[in-house]
PDB file of C-alpha atoms in Angstrom:
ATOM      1  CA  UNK A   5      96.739  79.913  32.514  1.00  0.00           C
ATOM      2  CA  UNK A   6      95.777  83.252  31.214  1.00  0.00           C
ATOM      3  CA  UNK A   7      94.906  84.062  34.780  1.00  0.00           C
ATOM      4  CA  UNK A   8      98.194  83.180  36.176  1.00  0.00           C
ATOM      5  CA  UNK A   9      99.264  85.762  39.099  1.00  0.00           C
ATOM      6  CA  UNK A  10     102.274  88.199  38.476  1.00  0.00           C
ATOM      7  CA  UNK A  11     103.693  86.853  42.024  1.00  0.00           C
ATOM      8  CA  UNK A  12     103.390  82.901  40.619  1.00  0.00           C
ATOM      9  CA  UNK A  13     105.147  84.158  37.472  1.00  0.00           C
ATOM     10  CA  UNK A  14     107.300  86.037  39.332  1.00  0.00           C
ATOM     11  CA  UNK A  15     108.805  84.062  42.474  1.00  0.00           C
ATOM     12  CA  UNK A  16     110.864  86.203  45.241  1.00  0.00           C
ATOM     13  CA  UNK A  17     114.052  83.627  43.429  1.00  0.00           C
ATOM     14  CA  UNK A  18     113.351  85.451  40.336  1.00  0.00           C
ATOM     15  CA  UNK A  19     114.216  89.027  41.994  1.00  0.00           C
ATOM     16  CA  UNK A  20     117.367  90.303  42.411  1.00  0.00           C
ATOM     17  CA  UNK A  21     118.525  93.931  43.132  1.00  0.00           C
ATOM     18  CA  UNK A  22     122.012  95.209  42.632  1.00  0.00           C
ATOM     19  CA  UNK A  23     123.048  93.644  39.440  1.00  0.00           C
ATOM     20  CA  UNK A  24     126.168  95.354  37.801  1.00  0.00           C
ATOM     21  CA  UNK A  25     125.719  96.041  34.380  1.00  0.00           C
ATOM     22  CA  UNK A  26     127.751  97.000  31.769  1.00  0.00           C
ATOM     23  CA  UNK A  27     125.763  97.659  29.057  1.00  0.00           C
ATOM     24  CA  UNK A  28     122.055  96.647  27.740  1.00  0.00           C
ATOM     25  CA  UNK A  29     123.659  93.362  26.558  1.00  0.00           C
ATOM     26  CA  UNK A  30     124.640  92.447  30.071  1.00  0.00           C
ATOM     27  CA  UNK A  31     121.137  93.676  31.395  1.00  0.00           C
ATOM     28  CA  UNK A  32     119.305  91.663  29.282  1.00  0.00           C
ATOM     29  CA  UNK A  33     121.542  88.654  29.998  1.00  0.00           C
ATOM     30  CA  UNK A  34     121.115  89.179  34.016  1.00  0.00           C
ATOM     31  CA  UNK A  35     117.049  89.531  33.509  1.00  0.00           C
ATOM     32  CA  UNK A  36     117.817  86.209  31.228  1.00  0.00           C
ATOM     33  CA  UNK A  37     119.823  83.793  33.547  1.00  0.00           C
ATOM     34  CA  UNK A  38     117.443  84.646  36.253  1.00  0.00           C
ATOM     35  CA  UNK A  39     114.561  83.204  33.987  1.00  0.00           C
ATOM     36  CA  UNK A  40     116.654  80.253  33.151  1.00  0.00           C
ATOM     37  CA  UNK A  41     117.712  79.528  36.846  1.00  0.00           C
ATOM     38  CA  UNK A  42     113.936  79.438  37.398  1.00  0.00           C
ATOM     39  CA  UNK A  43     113.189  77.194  34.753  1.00  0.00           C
ATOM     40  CA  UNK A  44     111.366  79.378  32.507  1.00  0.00           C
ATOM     41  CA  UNK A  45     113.298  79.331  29.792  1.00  0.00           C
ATOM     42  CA  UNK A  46     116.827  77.963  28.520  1.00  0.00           C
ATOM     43  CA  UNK A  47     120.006  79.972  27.846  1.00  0.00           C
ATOM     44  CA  UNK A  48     119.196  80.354  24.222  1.00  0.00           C
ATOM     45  CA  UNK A  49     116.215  82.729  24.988  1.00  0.00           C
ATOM     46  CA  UNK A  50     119.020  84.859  26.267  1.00  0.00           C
ATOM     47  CA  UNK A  51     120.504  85.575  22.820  1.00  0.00           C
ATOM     48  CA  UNK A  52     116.881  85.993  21.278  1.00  0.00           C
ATOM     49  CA  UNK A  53     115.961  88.698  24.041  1.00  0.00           C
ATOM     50  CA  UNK A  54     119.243  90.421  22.661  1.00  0.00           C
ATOM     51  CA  UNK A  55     118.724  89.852  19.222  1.00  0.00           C
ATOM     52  CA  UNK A  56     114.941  91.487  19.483  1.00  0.00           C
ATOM     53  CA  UNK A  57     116.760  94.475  20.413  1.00  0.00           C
ATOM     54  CA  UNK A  58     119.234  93.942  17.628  1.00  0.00           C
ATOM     55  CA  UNK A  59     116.305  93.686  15.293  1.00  0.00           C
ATOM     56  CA  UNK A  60     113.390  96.197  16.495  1.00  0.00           C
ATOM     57  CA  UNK A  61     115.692  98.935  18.545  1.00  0.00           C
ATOM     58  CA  UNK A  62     114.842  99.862  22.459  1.00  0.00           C
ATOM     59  CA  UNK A  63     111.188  99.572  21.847  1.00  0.00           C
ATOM     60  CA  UNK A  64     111.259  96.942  25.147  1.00  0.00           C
ATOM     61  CA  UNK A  65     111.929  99.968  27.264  1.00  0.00           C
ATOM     62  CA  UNK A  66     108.622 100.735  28.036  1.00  0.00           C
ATOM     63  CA  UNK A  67     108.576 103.665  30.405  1.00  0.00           C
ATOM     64  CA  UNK A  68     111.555 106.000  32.280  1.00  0.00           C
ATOM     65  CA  UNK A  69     114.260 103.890  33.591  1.00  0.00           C
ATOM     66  CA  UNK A  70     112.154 100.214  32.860  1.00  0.00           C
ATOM     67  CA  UNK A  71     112.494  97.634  30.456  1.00  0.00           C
ATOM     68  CA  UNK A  72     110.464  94.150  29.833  1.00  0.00           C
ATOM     69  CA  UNK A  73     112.707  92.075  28.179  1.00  0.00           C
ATOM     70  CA  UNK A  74     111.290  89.231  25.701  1.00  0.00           C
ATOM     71  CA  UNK A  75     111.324  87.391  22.629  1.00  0.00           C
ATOM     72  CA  UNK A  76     108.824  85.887  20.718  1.00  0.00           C
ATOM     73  CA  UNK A  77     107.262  82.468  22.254  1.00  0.00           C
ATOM     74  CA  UNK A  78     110.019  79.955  20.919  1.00  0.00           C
ATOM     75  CA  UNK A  79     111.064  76.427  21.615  1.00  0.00           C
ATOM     76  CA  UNK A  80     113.599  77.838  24.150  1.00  0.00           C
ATOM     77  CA  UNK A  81     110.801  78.817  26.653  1.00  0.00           C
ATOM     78  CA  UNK A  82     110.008  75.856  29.141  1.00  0.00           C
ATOM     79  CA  UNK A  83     107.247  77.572  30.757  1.00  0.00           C
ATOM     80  CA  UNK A  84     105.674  81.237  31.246  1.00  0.00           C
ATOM     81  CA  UNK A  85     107.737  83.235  33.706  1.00  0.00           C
ATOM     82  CA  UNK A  86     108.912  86.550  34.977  1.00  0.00           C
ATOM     83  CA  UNK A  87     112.651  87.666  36.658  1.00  0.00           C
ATOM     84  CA  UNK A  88     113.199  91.070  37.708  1.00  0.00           C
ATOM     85  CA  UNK A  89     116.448  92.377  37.396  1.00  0.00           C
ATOM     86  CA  UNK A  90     117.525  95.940  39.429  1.00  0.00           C
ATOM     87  CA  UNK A  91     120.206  97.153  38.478  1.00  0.00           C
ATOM     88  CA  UNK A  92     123.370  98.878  40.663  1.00  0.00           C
ATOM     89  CA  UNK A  93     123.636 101.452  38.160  1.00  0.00           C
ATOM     90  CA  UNK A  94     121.200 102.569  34.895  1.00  0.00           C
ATOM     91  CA  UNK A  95     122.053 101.793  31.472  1.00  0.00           C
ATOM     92  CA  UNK A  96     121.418 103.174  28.072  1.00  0.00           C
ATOM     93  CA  UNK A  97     119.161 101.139  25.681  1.00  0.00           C
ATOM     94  CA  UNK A  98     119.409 103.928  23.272  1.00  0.00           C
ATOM     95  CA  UNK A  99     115.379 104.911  24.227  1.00  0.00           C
ATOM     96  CA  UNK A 100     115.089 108.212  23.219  1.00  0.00           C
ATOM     97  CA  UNK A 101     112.643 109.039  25.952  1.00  0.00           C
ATOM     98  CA  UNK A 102     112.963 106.068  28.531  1.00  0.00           C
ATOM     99  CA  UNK A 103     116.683 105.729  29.061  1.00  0.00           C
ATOM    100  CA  UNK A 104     118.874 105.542  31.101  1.00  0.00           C
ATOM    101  CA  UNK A 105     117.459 101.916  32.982  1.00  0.00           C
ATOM    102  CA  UNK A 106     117.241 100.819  36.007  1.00  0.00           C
ATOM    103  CA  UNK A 107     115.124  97.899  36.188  1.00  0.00           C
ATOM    104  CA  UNK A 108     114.827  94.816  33.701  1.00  0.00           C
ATOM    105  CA  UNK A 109     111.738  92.874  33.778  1.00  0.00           C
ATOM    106  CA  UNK A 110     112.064  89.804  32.180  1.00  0.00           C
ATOM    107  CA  UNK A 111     109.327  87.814  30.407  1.00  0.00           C
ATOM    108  CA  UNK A 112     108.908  84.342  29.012  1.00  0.00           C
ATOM    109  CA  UNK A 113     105.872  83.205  27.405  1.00  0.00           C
ATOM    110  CA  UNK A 114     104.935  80.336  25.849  1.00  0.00           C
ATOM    111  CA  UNK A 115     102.381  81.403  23.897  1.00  0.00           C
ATOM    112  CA  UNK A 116     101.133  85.052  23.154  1.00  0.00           C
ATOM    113  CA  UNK A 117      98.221  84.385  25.188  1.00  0.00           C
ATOM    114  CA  UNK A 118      98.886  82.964  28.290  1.00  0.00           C
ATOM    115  CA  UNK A 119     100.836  85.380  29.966  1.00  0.00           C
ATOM    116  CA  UNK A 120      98.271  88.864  29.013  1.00  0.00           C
ATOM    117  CA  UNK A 121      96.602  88.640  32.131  1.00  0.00           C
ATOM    118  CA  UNK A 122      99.383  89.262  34.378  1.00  0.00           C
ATOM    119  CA  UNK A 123     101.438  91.399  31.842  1.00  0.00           C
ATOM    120  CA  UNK A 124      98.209  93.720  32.075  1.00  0.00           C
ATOM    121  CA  UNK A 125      98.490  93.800  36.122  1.00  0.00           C
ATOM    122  CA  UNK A 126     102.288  94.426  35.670  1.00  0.00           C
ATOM    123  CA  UNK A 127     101.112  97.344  33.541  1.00  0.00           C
ATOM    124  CA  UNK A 128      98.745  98.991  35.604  1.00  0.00           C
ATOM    125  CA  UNK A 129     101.369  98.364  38.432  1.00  0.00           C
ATOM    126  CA  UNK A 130     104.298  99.611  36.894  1.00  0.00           C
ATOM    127  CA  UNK A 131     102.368 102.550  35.361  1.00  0.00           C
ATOM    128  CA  UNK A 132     101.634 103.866  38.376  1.00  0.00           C
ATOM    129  CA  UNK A 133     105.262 106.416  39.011  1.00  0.00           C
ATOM    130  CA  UNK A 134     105.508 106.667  42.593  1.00  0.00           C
ATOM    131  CA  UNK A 135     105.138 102.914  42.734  1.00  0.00           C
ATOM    132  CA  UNK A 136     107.363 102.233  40.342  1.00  0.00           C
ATOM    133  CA  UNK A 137     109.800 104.361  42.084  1.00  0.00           C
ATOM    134  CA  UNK A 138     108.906 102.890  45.734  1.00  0.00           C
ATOM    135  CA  UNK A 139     109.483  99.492  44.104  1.00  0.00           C
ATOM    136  CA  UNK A 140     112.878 100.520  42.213  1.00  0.00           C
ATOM    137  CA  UNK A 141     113.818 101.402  45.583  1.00  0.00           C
ATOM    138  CA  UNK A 142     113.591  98.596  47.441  1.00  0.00           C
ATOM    139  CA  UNK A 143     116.758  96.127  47.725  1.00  0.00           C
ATOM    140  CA  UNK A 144     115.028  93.222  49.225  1.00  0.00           C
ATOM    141  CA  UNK A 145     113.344  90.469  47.011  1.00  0.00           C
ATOM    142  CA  UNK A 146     110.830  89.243  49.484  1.00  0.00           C
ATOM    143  CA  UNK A 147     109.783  92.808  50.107  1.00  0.00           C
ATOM    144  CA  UNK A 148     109.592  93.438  46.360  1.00  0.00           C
ATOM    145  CA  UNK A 149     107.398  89.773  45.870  1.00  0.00           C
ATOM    146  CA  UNK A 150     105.577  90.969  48.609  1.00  0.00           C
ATOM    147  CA  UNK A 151     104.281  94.692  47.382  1.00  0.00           C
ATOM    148  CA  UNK A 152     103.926  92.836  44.496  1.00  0.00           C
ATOM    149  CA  UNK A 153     101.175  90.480  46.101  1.00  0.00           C
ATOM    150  CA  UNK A 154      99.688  92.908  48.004  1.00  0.00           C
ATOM    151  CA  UNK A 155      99.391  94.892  45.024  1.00  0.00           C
ATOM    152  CA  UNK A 156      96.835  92.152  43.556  1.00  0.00           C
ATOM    153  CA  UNK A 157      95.244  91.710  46.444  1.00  0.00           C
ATOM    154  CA  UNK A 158      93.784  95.051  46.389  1.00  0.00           C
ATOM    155  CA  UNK A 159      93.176  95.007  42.399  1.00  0.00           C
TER     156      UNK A 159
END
C-alpha cells in the first residue's frame, strides 16, 4: 500500500471548501468527520487529532496558511485516508510562522509506513506556493481531486 495514490486516499467526497470555523478545535474536527464519513477512521480519531495539538503545540501546521492534521496510527483508524478541509475563513493554530490557516489536510494512517508514499507527493505538491495557492483557491471538489490527479500524472 505504500504506493497508494494521493487521489485514492483522497476521494473528491473527502473535499470540501467553505467550512466555517471557529477555532483550530473546530478545524480539526471538520478535517476529522470528513475522514470518518469516508470510512477512514472513527470519531474517536477526532479527539486524538486535537489532543496531538494539545500535547506537541501547532507543529501540524506545516507551511503558511496549511495544516495536516493526524494522530498517531491507533485502533480508531479503519483504513489509510486523506480529507481536505478549506476553510471560509483562516484560523490561528498559534504557529508562530504558519498561521493564520486556511486549509486542513487530514490524514489517517494505519501504520507509519503505508501512507509515506503519497504524504511525500502531497509534499512536493503542496510545497510548491503558487500551487498551493491555485489549489486554496478553488471551491469545487472535483476540480480540486482533479489538479490533484493531474498533478501525479505528470510526477
Amino acid at each position: 500500500m505504500a504506493d497508494t495514490s494521493l487521489s485514492t486516499l483522497l476521494p473528491a467526497d473527502a473535499i470540501v471548501t467553505g467550512i466555517a470555523a471557529e477555532d483550530w478545535r473546530a478545524a480539526i474536527r471538520a478535517a476529522g468527520e470528513l475522514l470518518v464519513a469516508g470510512g477512514a477512521a472513527t470519531s474517536d480519531y477526532i479527539g486524538q487529532m486535537q489532543a496531538a495539538v494539545d500535547e506537541y503545540g501547532p507543529y501540524i501546521v506545516i507551511a503558511p496558511g496549511l495544516a495536516l492534521a493526524h494522530a498517531r496510527p491507533s485502533e480508531a483508524v479503519l483504513h489509510t485516508g486523506m480529507s481536505w478541509a478549506g476553510l471560509a475563513r483562516p484560523v490561528a493554530f498559534g504557529h508562530p510562522q504558519n498561521d493564520p490557516v486556511e486549509l486542513v489536510i487530514g490524514l489517517a494512517a494505519v501504520d507509519h509506513d503505508g501512507h509515506s508514499g503519497a504524504l511525500s507527493r502531497l509534499a512536493r505538491m503542496l510545497g510548491d506556493p503558487e500551487r498551493l495557492r491555485e489549489l486554496k483557491k478553488m471551491r469545487e471538489p472535483r476540480a480540486i481531486h482533479e489538479a490533484i490527479t493531474e498533478y501525479e500524472r505528470g510526477e
